[in-house]
Coordinates of C-alpha atoms and ligand atoms in Angstrom, one line a residue:
M23 CA 5.6 30.2 -9.3
E24 CA 2.0 31.2 -9.8
K25 CA 1.5 34.3 -11.9
P26 CA -0.7 37.0 -10.2
Q27 CA -3.5 36.3 -12.6
D28 CA -3.5 32.6 -11.6
E29 CA -4.0 33.4 -7.9
F30 CA -7.5 33.3 -6.5
L31 CA -8.8 36.8 -5.9
P32 CA -11.3 36.7 -3.0
F33 CA -14.3 39.0 -2.9
S34 CA -13.0 40.5 0.4
R35 CA -9.8 40.4 2.4
P36 CA -8.9 42.4 5.6
S37 CA -6.0 44.9 5.5
L38 CA -3.9 44.5 8.7
S39 CA -0.9 46.8 9.1
E40 CA 2.4 45.6 10.6
E41 CA 1.6 48.0 13.5
A42 CA -1.7 46.2 14.2
I43 CA 0.0 42.8 14.1
A44 CA 2.8 44.1 16.5
E45 CA 0.1 45.4 18.8
V46 CA -1.5 41.9 19.0
V47 CA 2.0 40.5 19.8
S48 CA 2.5 43.1 22.5
C49 CA -0.8 42.2 23.9
L50 CA 0.1 38.6 24.0
R51 CA 3.4 39.4 25.7
S52 CA 1.8 41.7 28.2
G53 CA 0.2 38.9 30.1
W54 CA -3.3 40.4 29.7
I55 CA -5.1 39.0 26.7
T56 CA -8.8 39.1 27.5
T57 CA -10.9 42.1 28.2
G58 CA -8.8 44.9 29.7
P59 CA -7.0 48.2 29.0
R60 CA -7.0 47.8 25.2
V61 CA -10.7 47.2 25.1
Q62 CA -11.2 50.3 27.2
R63 CA -9.0 52.3 24.8
F64 CA -10.9 50.9 21.8
E65 CA -14.2 51.9 23.3
E66 CA -12.9 55.5 24.0
A67 CA -11.8 55.6 20.3
L68 CA -15.2 54.4 19.1
K69 CA -16.9 57.1 21.2
A70 CA -14.6 59.8 19.9
Y71 CA -15.1 58.7 16.3
H72 CA -18.8 58.7 16.6
G73 CA -19.1 62.4 17.6
N74 CA -18.2 61.8 21.3
A75 CA -21.0 59.3 21.7
P76 CA -21.7 58.9 25.4
F77 CA -21.6 55.0 25.4
A78 CA -19.7 52.5 23.3
L79 CA -19.6 48.9 24.3
A80 CA -17.2 46.5 22.6
L81 CA -18.5 42.9 22.2
S82 CA -17.6 39.6 20.7
S83 CA -19.8 40.3 17.6
A84 CA -22.5 42.4 16.1
T85 CA -24.8 39.5 16.6
A86 CA -24.2 39.8 20.3
G87 CA -24.8 43.5 20.1
L88 CA -28.1 43.1 18.3
H89 CA -29.1 40.5 20.8
L90 CA -28.3 42.6 23.9
A91 CA -29.6 45.9 22.5
L92 CA -32.9 44.1 21.7
A93 CA -32.9 42.3 25.0
A94 CA -32.7 45.7 26.7
L95 CA -36.1 46.5 25.3
R96 CA -37.6 43.7 27.5
L97 CA -39.9 42.4 24.8
V98 CA -42.8 40.3 25.9
P99 CA -44.4 37.5 23.8
G100 CA -46.3 39.1 20.9
D101 CA -44.1 42.2 20.7
E102 CA -43.2 43.1 17.2
V103 CA -40.0 44.5 15.7
I104 CA -39.9 45.8 12.2
T105 CA -37.0 45.1 9.9
S106 CA -36.0 44.4 6.3
P107 CA -35.8 40.9 4.6
M108 CA -32.7 42.1 2.7
T109 CA -30.2 41.4 5.6
F110 CA -28.0 38.9 7.1
A111 CA -29.9 36.2 9.1
A112 CA -28.5 37.6 12.4
T113 CA -30.8 40.6 12.2
L114 CA -33.9 38.4 12.3
N115 CA -32.5 35.7 14.5
T116 CA -31.7 38.1 17.3
I117 CA -35.2 39.6 17.2
V118 CA -36.6 36.1 17.8
I119 CA -34.0 35.3 20.5
A120 CA -34.8 38.5 22.3
G121 CA -38.4 37.4 22.4
G122 CA -39.8 39.5 19.5
R123 CA -41.7 38.7 16.4
P124 CA -39.9 40.0 13.3
V125 CA -42.3 41.9 11.0
L126 CA -40.8 42.5 7.6
V127 CA -41.2 45.5 5.3
D128 CA -40.1 45.2 1.7
V129 CA -37.1 47.2 0.4
A130 CA -37.9 50.1 -1.9
P131 CA -38.0 49.2 -5.6
D132 CA -34.8 50.9 -6.6
S133 CA -32.9 50.3 -3.4
Y134 CA -31.6 47.5 -1.2
N135 CA -32.8 49.4 1.9
I136 CA -36.1 49.2 3.7
D137 CA -38.9 51.3 2.1
V138 CA -39.3 53.9 4.9
A139 CA -42.6 55.1 3.4
A140 CA -44.0 51.6 3.8
I141 CA -43.1 51.1 7.5
E142 CA -46.1 53.0 8.9
G143 CA -48.5 50.4 7.3
A144 CA -46.7 47.6 9.3
I145 CA -47.0 49.3 12.7
T146 CA -49.5 47.8 15.1
E147 CA -50.2 48.3 18.8
R148 CA -47.6 45.5 19.4
T149 CA -44.8 47.2 17.6
R150 CA -41.9 48.1 19.9
A151 CA -38.9 48.9 17.6
I152 CA -37.6 49.3 14.1
V153 CA -34.3 47.8 13.1
P154 CA -33.1 49.5 9.9
V155 CA -30.2 47.9 8.1
H156 CA -27.8 50.3 6.2
F157 CA -27.2 47.9 3.4
A158 CA -23.8 47.9 1.7
G159 CA -23.0 51.1 3.7
V160 CA -25.7 53.1 2.1
P161 CA -27.7 54.8 4.9
V162 CA -31.4 54.3 5.3
D163 CA -33.3 57.5 5.1
L164 CA -33.1 58.2 8.8
D165 CA -34.9 61.6 9.2
P166 CA -38.3 60.3 8.2
L167 CA -37.6 57.0 10.0
Y168 CA -36.8 58.7 13.3
A169 CA -39.8 61.1 12.9
L170 CA -42.1 58.0 12.4
A171 CA -40.5 56.2 15.4
E172 CA -41.0 59.3 17.5
R173 CA -44.7 59.6 16.5
H174 CA -45.4 56.0 17.4
G175 CA -43.1 55.8 20.5
L176 CA -40.8 53.2 19.0
R177 CA -37.2 52.4 19.7
V178 CA -34.7 52.3 16.8
I179 CA -31.8 49.8 16.8
E180 CA -29.8 50.5 13.6
D181 CA -28.0 47.4 12.2
A182 CA -24.9 49.3 11.2
A183 CA -22.8 46.2 10.5
H184 CA -22.0 47.6 7.0
A185 CA -22.0 51.2 7.9
I186 CA -19.0 52.2 10.0
G187 CA -17.9 55.5 8.4
T188 CA -21.2 56.0 6.4
E189 CA -22.5 59.5 6.4
Y190 CA -26.1 60.6 6.3
K191 CA -26.7 64.3 5.6
G192 CA -23.2 65.2 6.8
R193 CA -23.3 63.1 10.0
I194 CA -21.6 59.8 10.7
I195 CA -23.9 56.9 11.4
G196 CA -23.6 56.3 15.1
S197 CA -23.1 60.0 16.0
F198 CA -26.8 60.6 16.3
G199 CA -30.1 58.7 16.8
D200 CA -31.0 56.0 19.3
T201 CA -28.7 52.9 19.2
Q202 CA -26.3 51.5 16.5
V203 CA -24.7 48.1 16.2
F204 CA -21.4 47.7 14.3
S205 CA -19.6 44.5 13.2
F206 CA -15.9 44.0 13.1
H207 CA -16.0 40.6 11.3
P208 CA -13.1 40.2 8.8
N209 CA -15.3 41.0 5.8
K210 CA -16.5 44.2 7.3
N211 CA -15.0 47.7 6.8
I212 CA -12.8 47.4 9.8
T213 CA -12.0 44.2 11.7
T214 CA -11.0 42.8 15.1
G215 CA -11.1 39.2 13.9
E216 CA -14.5 38.7 15.3
G217 CA -16.1 41.6 17.2
G218 CA -18.8 44.2 17.4
A219 CA -19.9 47.2 19.3
V220 CA -23.0 48.9 20.5
I221 CA -23.1 52.7 20.4
T222 CA -26.0 54.3 22.2
R223 CA -27.2 57.6 23.7
D224 CA -29.4 55.7 26.2
A225 CA -27.7 55.2 29.6
G226 CA -30.2 52.5 30.6
L227 CA -29.6 50.5 27.5
A228 CA -25.8 50.9 27.9
A229 CA -26.0 49.7 31.5
D230 CA -28.1 46.6 30.5
V231 CA -25.6 45.7 27.7
A232 CA -22.6 46.2 30.0
L233 CA -24.2 43.9 32.6
A234 CA -25.4 41.2 30.1
R235 CA -22.2 41.0 28.1
F236 CA -20.2 39.6 31.1
H237 CA -22.3 37.1 33.1
G238 CA -24.5 39.7 34.8
M239 CA -21.7 40.8 37.1
D240 CA -22.7 44.0 38.9
R241 CA -19.4 45.8 38.1
E242 CA -17.0 45.6 35.3
A243 CA -15.3 42.7 36.9
W244 CA -12.7 42.0 34.2
N245 CA -9.9 43.4 36.4
R246 CA -10.8 41.5 39.6
F247 CA -7.5 39.5 39.3
G248 CA -5.5 42.7 39.0
K249 CA -4.1 44.9 41.7
S250 CA -6.9 47.5 41.5
G251 CA -9.7 45.1 41.1
S252 CA -12.3 44.4 43.8
L253 CA -12.3 41.0 45.5
H254 CA -16.0 40.3 45.2
Y255 CA -18.7 40.7 42.6
E256 CA -22.4 40.0 42.6
I257 CA -24.5 38.4 39.9
V258 CA -27.6 40.6 39.5
A259 CA -28.9 39.1 36.3
P260 CA -28.2 35.9 34.4
G261 CA -25.8 37.3 31.7
F262 CA -23.9 36.1 28.7
K263 CA -20.3 35.8 27.7
Y264 CA -20.1 38.4 24.9
N265 CA -17.0 40.5 26.0
M266 CA -14.4 41.5 23.5
M267 CA -10.8 40.4 24.2
D268 CA -7.8 42.8 24.3
M269 CA -6.2 40.7 21.6
Q270 CA -9.1 41.8 19.4
A271 CA -9.1 45.4 20.5
A272 CA -5.4 45.5 19.7
L273 CA -6.4 45.2 16.0
G274 CA -9.3 47.6 16.4
L275 CA -7.0 50.3 17.8
H276 CA -5.1 50.3 14.5
Q277 CA -8.1 49.6 12.2
L278 CA -10.2 52.6 13.3
P279 CA -7.6 55.2 12.4
A280 CA -7.2 53.5 9.0
L281 CA -10.9 53.5 8.2
E282 CA -11.0 56.8 6.3
G283 CA -8.2 55.5 4.0
F284 CA -10.0 52.2 3.6
I285 CA -13.3 53.9 2.6
A286 CA -11.4 56.2 0.2
R287 CA -9.9 53.2 -1.6
R288 CA -13.3 51.3 -1.6
T289 CA -14.9 54.4 -3.1
A290 CA -12.3 54.8 -5.8
L291 CA -12.7 51.1 -6.8
A292 CA -16.5 51.3 -6.7
E293 CA -16.5 54.4 -8.9
R294 CA -14.2 52.6 -11.3
Y295 CA -16.6 49.6 -11.4
L296 CA -19.5 52.1 -12.0
A297 CA -17.6 53.8 -14.9
R298 CA -16.3 50.6 -16.5
L299 CA -19.6 48.7 -16.3
S300 CA -22.0 51.6 -17.0
D301 CA -23.0 50.4 -20.5
W302 CA -23.1 46.7 -19.8
P303 CA -26.6 45.4 -20.3
Q304 CA -25.7 42.4 -18.1
W305 CA -25.8 44.5 -14.9
R306 CA -28.1 46.8 -13.1
L307 CA -25.7 48.9 -11.1
P308 CA -26.4 50.2 -7.6
R309 CA -28.3 53.5 -7.7
P310 CA -27.6 56.0 -4.9
P311 CA -30.5 57.5 -3.0
A312 CA -31.4 61.1 -3.7
Y313 CA -30.7 62.4 -0.2
A314 CA -27.3 63.7 0.8
H315 CA -25.1 60.8 2.0
K316 CA -21.6 59.3 1.7
P317 CA -21.6 55.5 1.4
A318 CA -18.9 53.4 3.1
W319 CA -19.0 51.1 0.1
H320 CA -19.0 47.9 2.2
L321 CA -20.1 46.0 -0.8
F322 CA -20.2 46.5 -4.6
A323 CA -23.2 44.5 -5.3
P324 CA -24.9 45.0 -8.7
L325 CA -27.9 42.9 -9.9
L326 CA -27.3 40.4 -12.7
E327 CA -29.8 40.8 -15.6
P328 CA -30.1 37.1 -16.5
E329 CA -31.6 37.6 -19.9
A330 CA -28.8 39.9 -21.1
A331 CA -26.2 37.8 -19.4
G332 CA -27.4 34.6 -20.8
M333 CA -27.0 32.9 -17.4
D334 CA -28.4 33.0 -13.9
R335 CA -26.5 34.3 -10.9
D336 CA -25.3 30.9 -9.7
T337 CA -23.9 30.1 -13.1
F338 CA -22.2 33.5 -13.2
M339 CA -20.6 32.9 -9.8
A340 CA -19.4 29.4 -10.8
G341 CA -17.9 30.8 -14.0
M342 CA -16.0 33.5 -12.1
K343 CA -14.7 30.9 -9.6
A344 CA -13.5 28.9 -12.6
R345 CA -11.6 32.1 -13.6
N346 CA -10.1 32.4 -10.1
I347 CA -12.3 35.2 -9.0
G348 CA -14.3 35.0 -5.8
T349 CA -17.8 36.6 -5.5
G350 CA -20.4 36.5 -2.8
I351 CA -24.2 36.6 -2.2
H352 CA -25.3 39.3 0.3
Y353 CA -28.0 38.1 0.9
R354 CA -30.8 35.7 0.0
A355 CA -34.0 37.3 1.4
A356 CA -34.3 36.2 5.0
H357 CA -38.0 35.4 5.0
L358 CA -37.4 32.5 2.6
Y359 CA -35.2 30.5 5.0
P360 CA -37.0 27.4 6.3
Y361 CA -37.3 28.6 9.9
Y362 CA -39.0 31.9 8.9
R363 CA -41.3 30.2 6.4
D364 CA -42.3 27.5 9.0
R365 CA -42.6 29.7 12.1
Y366 CA -44.1 32.8 10.6
G367 CA -45.7 31.5 7.4
Y368 CA -43.7 33.7 5.0
R369 CA -43.9 32.7 1.4
L370 CA -42.3 33.5 -2.0
G371 CA -44.2 36.6 -3.3
D372 CA -44.5 38.3 0.1
F373 CA -41.7 40.8 -0.5
P374 CA -41.3 41.0 -4.3
H375 CA -38.6 43.8 -4.4
A376 CA -36.4 42.0 -1.9
E377 CA -36.9 38.7 -3.7
A378 CA -35.9 40.3 -7.1
V379 CA -32.7 41.5 -5.4
S380 CA -32.2 38.2 -3.6
E381 CA -32.2 36.2 -6.8
R382 CA -29.9 38.5 -8.8
I383 CA -27.5 40.2 -6.4
V384 CA -23.8 39.4 -6.6
S385 CA -20.9 41.0 -4.5
L386 CA -17.9 41.6 -6.8
P387 CA -14.4 41.8 -5.2
L388 CA -14.0 45.0 -3.2
F389 CA -11.4 45.6 -0.5
P390 CA -8.9 48.3 0.3
A391 CA -5.8 46.3 -0.8
M392 CA -7.3 45.4 -4.2
T393 CA -5.3 47.0 -7.0
D394 CA -6.5 48.4 -10.3
A395 CA -4.9 45.4 -12.0
D396 CA -7.0 43.1 -9.7
Q397 CA -10.1 45.0 -10.7
D398 CA -9.2 44.7 -14.4
R399 CA -8.9 40.9 -13.9
V400 CA -12.4 40.9 -12.6
I401 CA -13.7 42.9 -15.5
D402 CA -11.8 40.8 -18.1
A403 CA -13.1 37.6 -16.5
M404 CA -16.7 38.9 -16.7
S405 CA -16.2 39.9 -20.4
D406 CA -14.8 36.5 -21.2
L407 CA -17.6 34.7 -19.3
F408 CA -20.4 36.8 -20.9
A409 CA -18.9 36.4 -24.4
K410 CA -19.1 32.6 -24.1
A411 CA -22.7 32.6 -22.9
Ligands
PLP18 C1 -22.2 40.8 9.5 C2 -23.6 41.2 9.8 C3 -24.1 41.0 11.1 C4 -23.5 40.2 12.1 O1 -22.2 40.6 12.4 P1 -21.2 39.6 13.3 O2 -20.2 40.6 13.8 O3 -20.7 38.6 12.3 O4 -22.1 39.0 14.3 C5 -25.4 41.5 11.3 N1 -26.1 42.2 10.4 C6 -25.6 42.4 9.2 C7 -26.3 43.2 8.2 C8 -24.3 41.9 8.8 O5 -23.8 42.1 7.6

């Protein structure tokens, strides 16, 4: 049998309770597996969790949510949407798909989040919206960002894929502001397999998302085959197929109540990494912003100091893999992907802070079921790797 230290330790792994698994099985046995009563219950739970938000729309992914929230802005060619280059490609891709031009603003020098003070310089008469990304579950400084958006009449669609459970100045992300998009991908802080949700306080945007997520049918037609469903529907817009299934919501109904415990464990592990690695010259550890907040610790992603480490980030990751430890890159700066270079002319050097992060960032293993012994293995493997460099 493999000894525990020989098993591969992934950088992330979902925690699914027996109750969650049993709920999926009940869903399968119920005869109703696609969008239905469990999705409705999950949406109610999401609203309640986010300070009784008026609208929560469950979807097949956060990418779908970003797409539909941005589509609701009815961008016309030439309209600009400001976001950060330090994000997953979906943030930029959906801006383009919704008809906008992504305008990037560098991250702050000491942070992985957009430099809010630099946003104003990027606003033009074509700017329509800002898409801040709460990187790793650390909130963007939303008070000045919303003040700026209000001054310029801009919409704010928060990419909160990392930030379910994050608090900014005592308030949960998603309980205030314009619109937030959450992800329930297996690597995220709670999961429905694949899945996402839009939370909004805008009835018009909510109606647009509700329509577009299911073919453009004029009423929530999911129950048209049931006893209470109506016989007919109309297509009032060409819509997408972005609905969440009850099989997925079955997981979400059990993941959401577990979130607080997940974040507590992530926080304990992150604080243990911070304490254990505090005097390692090989790492620049994440630095919390000065404003009041509580991070959801979606990622523990320090920057490798290649000189002190005697190796670059890719060599480090390969060395950890050889020691049975998984790591991840979140993310390479999005403006350097071929599509964004070719279409918008972005170049190396355009966003130096994001590029410095992009080259050096590594996600170390962090997930709720990770034990202190697992974490010791990570730290021992790093010691061994650096000692041999
Ligand atoms: C994961 C992620 C997304 C996309 O989420 P999906 O649910 O996989 O579509 C978007 N933005 C960021 C920052 C993400 O991390």
